[in-house]
Amino acid sequence: MAANSYIDPLDAAFGGETPAERRPAAEPAYLRGLNAEQREAVLALDGPVLVLAGAGTGKTRVLTTRLAHILATRRAWPSQILAVTFTNKAAREMKERIGALIGGTVEGMQWLGTFHAIGARILRRHAELAGLKSNFTILDQDDQLRLIKQVIEAENIDEKRWPARTMAVLIDGWKNRGLLPKDVSESDGQAFAFGKGRKLYELYQARLKSLNAADFGDLLLEPIAIFKGNHEILDEYQKRFRYMLVDEYQDTNVAQYLWLRLISGANKNLCVVGDDDQSIYAWRGAEVENILRFERDYPGAKVIRLERNYRSTPAILGAASGLIKANAARLGKTLWTESEDQGEKVQVKGVWDAEEEARNVASEAENLQRKGHKFADMAILVRAAFQMREFEERFIALGVPYRVVGGPRFYERAEIRDALAYLRVVAQGDDDLAFERIINKPKRGLGDASIQALHNHARAADLPLLMAAEELGASDELAPRARSALSDLAKSFAHWQQQAALLPQAELAEIVLDESGYTDALKADKSPEAAGRLENLKELVRSMEEFESLAAFLEHVSLVMELENNDSEDRLNLMTLHAAKGLEFETVFLPGWEEGLFPSQRTMDEKGNAGLEEERRLAYVGLTRAKKRIFVSFAANRRVHGQWQSALPSRFIGELPEAHIDSVANEGFYGNYGSFRENQEFGSTYSSPGWRRAQEARAQARGPSIIEATAKVVASATGVAKFGNGERVFHQKFGYGRVVAVEGNKLLVDLEKAGSKRVMDGFVVKA
DNA sequence: CTCGGCAGAATTTTT
DNA sequence: TTCTGCCGAG
């Protein structure tokens, strides 16, 4: 009944060319409150659509409303909609919000999920076409790395010179680009260990197959291969999906792009949503190009821009827009807001070192909290994880509650992975990788020699390790000690496997952990972390209760590497800029805006201007997380790998429009020169011509002003000013000196005061 | 087999 | 500086 009352008016009103103004009164409630562009993005169902959704423009709302609309109007069944996100969180949120919009829970949206979850689903259905069984295990990074290491060792390659890590990056890179071993070009395949790259990739893939396992990359790569090789299967999917939707399109890589192109096929009801200005994962294979060329890929695509921002103040938007304008490769959007009140200016503050920076952030946060703001509405966003330490120490000292978002994830902790490995072997006795992980955890006297023997036996008899262990334990090939250890372990697993059929998985897990001696070993461990580990294991067992079966739990774990943390305590948020994407906070602290750190020197060295632009987008993401206020800061000195380094303010600071910022310098800032009074002056008259003149005059005597310094750093990093031998330079910490040698971006400088030192060229300017 | 000491490396990481 | 991973001694 409800279906019919919806379908007709909507078809009449929106299916054709009827202008939006003549909408019938009977408009579904979920469309109310959308602005014109959002509405258009929801209603443009036919044909390809690109929604360019700037930060804070209501993207998620549009996306969910669009899906709800398709469902409510019965244009497609839930099972005929493909909706892809990057994170489980986004998928979950989408499900919940659609449910809220159309009432009740959303049943049957089996194809709403992450690229990987959907890929796994497809691969399980056609596993045999990829040389796998449908119950294949999904390997995470850790497993993957260990496997690659084995392959490298088996090839007698010196793992020192050719680390598995590097090979993993290569393989991932190929998989991200949709390349099977045979597709890797001759020259690319030459990489690694004197031209063995492609061979190793091939061997690794073969090992995966023999272990009945797939890594994350395979979850996309294998379906692509299946689609390409089996037209009838591809056809089935193309017919099934009447509407397709992809979130965060700017983050798709080549493989995901190919996968989508195949699946969307002739049916072009494909809607992609993204923001090129928020593309911050190019280093992980994402191709901003995908979004930039969407209109060419899908001719006639409708492009809808969401530019009206509902999140931030005009001052914040002004600062963010000013910054991102410096990027050349962008589709171009300008965020605007109806808000009259400019809001607080972005505060930019220079400090002496990271410790002072942390002190400042903590005291600002406490100030705000005293005024009634919640810690949970504030976030500190750092470029790199190592910056967190300073803040954590300060917060602990002050007793400020904080939470690290996205840090080492629950399922990546060693004890959790060990427990899972046990369970994996219980669930699937042939999971060799898992078995190997726990064969000597806790220590049971099985070392390299025994494990080697076990491997040999397994290979000779063509058996999984667990079964080989059983046989070897019964034979007399090994020393008595190792033999009984092996046989005990095999017996335990046989016992647990029996129990698995009888007991709920949580109980089973408890038994396994106790009987294996794992918990006992932890209890005996006197290190300070042991207690927390036991706590984590308890948490793991608890979380298992919610699942239907052990298998369901394990599938969940391999794809969804996270656990809900439902603590409602009021804590300050601390995370990397990457982890902050998609989140918003009243107050945002952006520390560490220094040349070399942010933008990161390494990114600029490796990726040149493209790298710099990505760093700038990262800054843009950081700025646009804030609703009300932003505190940017930079330290003159910072300890990097235990060495003190001096740094100049980030060029990004110079790119923030002066109208929207408030500069404050601290006592002791750039300590050696500038008294307290001068610094006060610096703070209030940062941009006045008079101040600049004064700085210029002083530069003769004491060194360049901060503004000049920033300008010079920018010039040097963009190649305008490189250093030559004999050149006179100024270093912020050590003063004047003369360049005596240049090696890449490092300089050997004879300093007038400090003697000869090696410094990064980013830290000195021409004098 | 296990533990201790030492060399070498140290961004970002949705799955 | 701090962590990790490897090698040699017990």
PDB file of N, CA, C and O in Angstrom, chain A residues 410 413 415-416 531-541:
ATOM      1  N   PHE A 410      42.647  -2.268  18.014  1.00  0.00           N
ATOM      2  CA  PHE A 410      42.409  -3.402  18.898  1.00  0.00           C
ATOM      3  C   PHE A 410      42.852  -4.728  18.288  1.00  0.00           C
ATOM      4  O   PHE A 410      43.620  -5.470  18.871  1.00  0.00           O
ATOM      5  N   ARG A 413      46.668  -5.629  17.990  1.00  0.00           N
ATOM      6  CA  ARG A 413      47.524  -5.889  19.141  1.00  0.00           C
ATOM      7  C   ARG A 413      47.975  -7.342  19.122  1.00  0.00           C
ATOM      8  O   ARG A 413      47.226  -8.232  18.751  1.00  0.00           O
ATOM      9  N   GLU A 415      48.492  -9.652  21.381  1.00  0.00           N
ATOM     10  CA  GLU A 415      47.774 -10.683  22.126  1.00  0.00           C
ATOM     11  C   GLU A 415      46.457 -11.039  21.444  1.00  0.00           C
ATOM     12  O   GLU A 415      46.034 -12.196  21.445  1.00  0.00           O
ATOM     13  N   ILE A 416      45.838 -10.036  20.848  1.00  0.00           N
ATOM     14  CA  ILE A 416      44.577 -10.290  20.162  1.00  0.00           C
ATOM     15  C   ILE A 416      44.826 -11.126  18.915  1.00  0.00           C
ATOM     16  O   ILE A 416      44.112 -12.084  18.614  1.00  0.00           O
ATOM     17  N   ALA A 531      48.973  -6.788  32.266  1.00  0.00           N
ATOM     18  CA  ALA A 531      47.623  -6.671  32.812  1.00  0.00           C
ATOM     19  C   ALA A 531      46.666  -6.147  31.753  1.00  0.00           C
ATOM     20  O   ALA A 531      45.552  -6.660  31.594  1.00  0.00           O
ATOM     21  N   GLY A 532      47.125  -5.152  31.017  1.00  0.00           N
ATOM     22  CA  GLY A 532      46.294  -4.587  29.962  1.00  0.00           C
ATOM     23  C   GLY A 532      45.989  -5.613  28.885  1.00  0.00           C
ATOM     24  O   GLY A 532      44.886  -5.643  28.334  1.00  0.00           O
ATOM     25  N   ARG A 533      46.947  -6.471  28.625  1.00  0.00           N
ATOM     26  CA  ARG A 533      46.752  -7.503  27.596  1.00  0.00           C
ATOM     27  C   ARG A 533      45.666  -8.472  28.016  1.00  0.00           C
ATOM     28  O   ARG A 533      44.818  -8.861  27.209  1.00  0.00           O
ATOM     29  N   LEU A 534      45.709  -8.877  29.272  1.00  0.00           N
ATOM     30  CA  LEU A 534      44.670  -9.782  29.769  1.00  0.00           C
ATOM     31  C   LEU A 534      43.307  -9.116  29.656  1.00  0.00           C
ATOM     32  O   LEU A 534      42.317  -9.744  29.266  1.00  0.00           O
ATOM     33  N   GLU A 535      43.312  -7.845  29.986  1.00  0.00           N
ATOM     34  CA  GLU A 535      42.073  -7.070  29.888  1.00  0.00           C
ATOM     35  C   GLU A 535      41.564  -7.102  28.444  1.00  0.00           C
ATOM     36  O   GLU A 535      40.380  -7.316  28.184  1.00  0.00           O
ATOM     37  N   ASN A 536      42.477  -6.902  27.499  1.00  0.00           N
ATOM     38  CA  ASN A 536      42.098  -6.920  26.085  1.00  0.00           C
ATOM     39  C   ASN A 536      41.520  -8.265  25.675  1.00  0.00           C
ATOM     40  O   ASN A 536      40.560  -8.325  24.888  1.00  0.00           O
ATOM     41  N   LEU A 537      42.116  -9.322  26.180  1.00  0.00           N
ATOM     42  CA  LEU A 537      41.615 -10.648  25.827  1.00  0.00           C
ATOM     43  C   LEU A 537      40.202 -10.848  26.359  1.00  0.00           C
ATOM     44  O   LEU A 537      39.342 -11.402  25.675  1.00  0.00           O
ATOM     45  N   LYS A 538      39.972 -10.378  27.560  1.00  0.00           N
ATOM     46  CA  LYS A 538      38.620 -10.466  28.121  1.00  0.00           C
ATOM     47  C   LYS A 538      37.639  -9.727  27.228  1.00  0.00           C
ATOM     48  O   LYS A 538      36.540 -10.187  26.936  1.00  0.00           O
ATOM     49  N   GLU A 539      38.079  -8.548  26.796  1.00  0.00           N
ATOM     50  CA  GLU A 539      37.251  -7.728  25.926  1.00  0.00           C
ATOM     51  C   GLU A 539      36.940  -8.476  24.624  1.00  0.00           C
ATOM     52  O   GLU A 539      35.819  -8.453  24.115  1.00  0.00           O
ATOM     53  N   LEU A 540      37.937  -9.149  24.133  1.00  0.00           N
ATOM     54  CA  LEU A 540      37.760  -9.922  22.900  1.00  0.00           C
ATOM     55  C   LEU A 540      36.699 -11.007  23.095  1.00  0.00           C
ATOM     56  O   LEU A 540      35.777 -11.151  22.283  1.00  0.00           O
ATOM     57  N   VAL A 541      36.824 -11.743  24.181  1.00  0.00           N
ATOM     58  CA  VAL A 541      35.864 -12.816  24.452  1.00  0.00           C
ATOM     59  C   VAL A 541      34.457 -12.238  24.578  1.00  0.00           C
ATOM     60  O   VAL A 541      33.498 -12.767  24.020  1.00  0.00           O
TER      61      VAL A 541
END
